[in-house]
Amino acid sequence: MVFQPIHEEEQVFVDYAIELVKKAGTLVRTAFDSPESKVDTKSSNTDLVTETDQAVEKLLIEGLSERFKGHRFIGEESVAGGAKIEWTDAPTWIIDPIDGTTNFVHRIPMIAICVGLAIKKQIRAGIVYNPITNELYLAQLGKGAFKNGFPIRASKNQFIAESVLILQLGSIRSPVMQKSFVDSYKTVMFDKQCHGHRSFGSAAINMVMVAQGSCDGYVEYGIHAWDVAAPSIIVTEAGGVVTDPTGSPFDVMSRKVLCAGTAELGRDLSACLTHVDFEPEA
Ligand code: IPD
Ligand code: CA
């Protein structure tokens, strides 16, 4: 597929967002290296937020909205603060200021600033930046996927038995989630004997690991649009697939995701899962 802008200024939007993400990265890196900051909880004891999450989201939304009038925003901390998710045809920035807040709080350097751009409800661009390791992933529809400017490719592996798979349990610890996670884990690790299991504690890092071919597949239930919007296009532009865990088409608002290097592996992985349903967030 060749890049075709559907908005005449699309490239300007993306270039400016990259500038802001790098600025936000300095803020995150400074906070990461500083003595611990105040940590609050949101929906539960396992759902964390810090002043840095809020400061980064403010920087990104203020910067983008000053420059691009009429653009909309779906940001993790704004929604936590009561903002309604409005999913319209307008250019919409889907923002996770720090994906992997638990890692950030525990000073585990697997975190990402995520900025996705949707126009007419189609994800057109994704930026995922780990300011600690200084890895910036970027994809635009039809332009390929890159890490620090170099092209990346998902793995071509079709077989679970030859895969490193990421099954991530997020902050929702209900009995249904427990059953889904434990049953799926048993199937891929014990019955199917995959090479190994990893989970990096950030949906975005999990997905770029698939995009760059380090891991072969990833599944998570209970994620939000801001966790997966930006990295989803990085996976598909790197040649991988992103679907619903059941195998049906991916819906960024559905609160679940499966991605894999190949469609064959994605299908086999889907068949191993104990599925969970969620109310879509929009
Ligand atoms: C979380 C991370 C985590 C995933 C959760 C997410 P946050 O985002 O991506 O890996 O398991 O589902 O909510 O809270 O760190 O921004
Ligand atoms: Ca997140």
PDB file of N, CA, C and O and ligand atoms in Angstrom, residues 76 96 99 226-227, ligand 2:
ATOM      1  N   GLU A  76      -5.784   9.265  27.998  1.00  0.00           N
ATOM      2  CA  GLU A  76      -6.039   8.407  29.162  1.00  0.00           C
ATOM      3  C   GLU A  76      -6.374   9.221  30.410  1.00  0.00           C
ATOM      4  O   GLU A  76      -7.357   8.952  31.097  1.00  0.00           O
ATOM      5  N   ASP A  96      -1.718   8.141  25.067  1.00  0.00           N
ATOM      6  CA  ASP A  96      -1.375   7.555  26.368  1.00  0.00           C
ATOM      7  C   ASP A  96      -0.062   8.223  26.788  1.00  0.00           C
ATOM      8  O   ASP A  96       0.982   7.986  26.184  1.00  0.00           O
ATOM      9  N   ASP A  99       2.516   4.822  28.781  1.00  0.00           N
ATOM     10  CA  ASP A  99       1.976   3.464  28.795  1.00  0.00           C
ATOM     11  C   ASP A  99       3.000   2.606  29.534  1.00  0.00           C
ATOM     12  O   ASP A  99       4.177   2.562  29.154  1.00  0.00           O
ATOM     13  N   TRP A 226      -6.235   4.114  24.029  1.00  0.00           N
ATOM     14  CA  TRP A 226      -4.957   4.837  24.094  1.00  0.00           C
ATOM     15  C   TRP A 226      -3.761   3.898  24.232  1.00  0.00           C
ATOM     16  O   TRP A 226      -2.639   4.279  23.922  1.00  0.00           O
ATOM     17  N   ASP A 227      -3.988   2.678  24.729  1.00  0.00           N
ATOM     18  CA  ASP A 227      -2.879   1.718  24.841  1.00  0.00           C
ATOM     19  C   ASP A 227      -2.476   1.175  23.467  1.00  0.00           C
ATOM     20  O   ASP A 227      -1.313   0.815  23.268  1.00  0.00           O
TER      21      ASP A 227
HETATM   22 CA    CA B   2      -1.834   2.750  28.980  1.00  0.00          CA
END
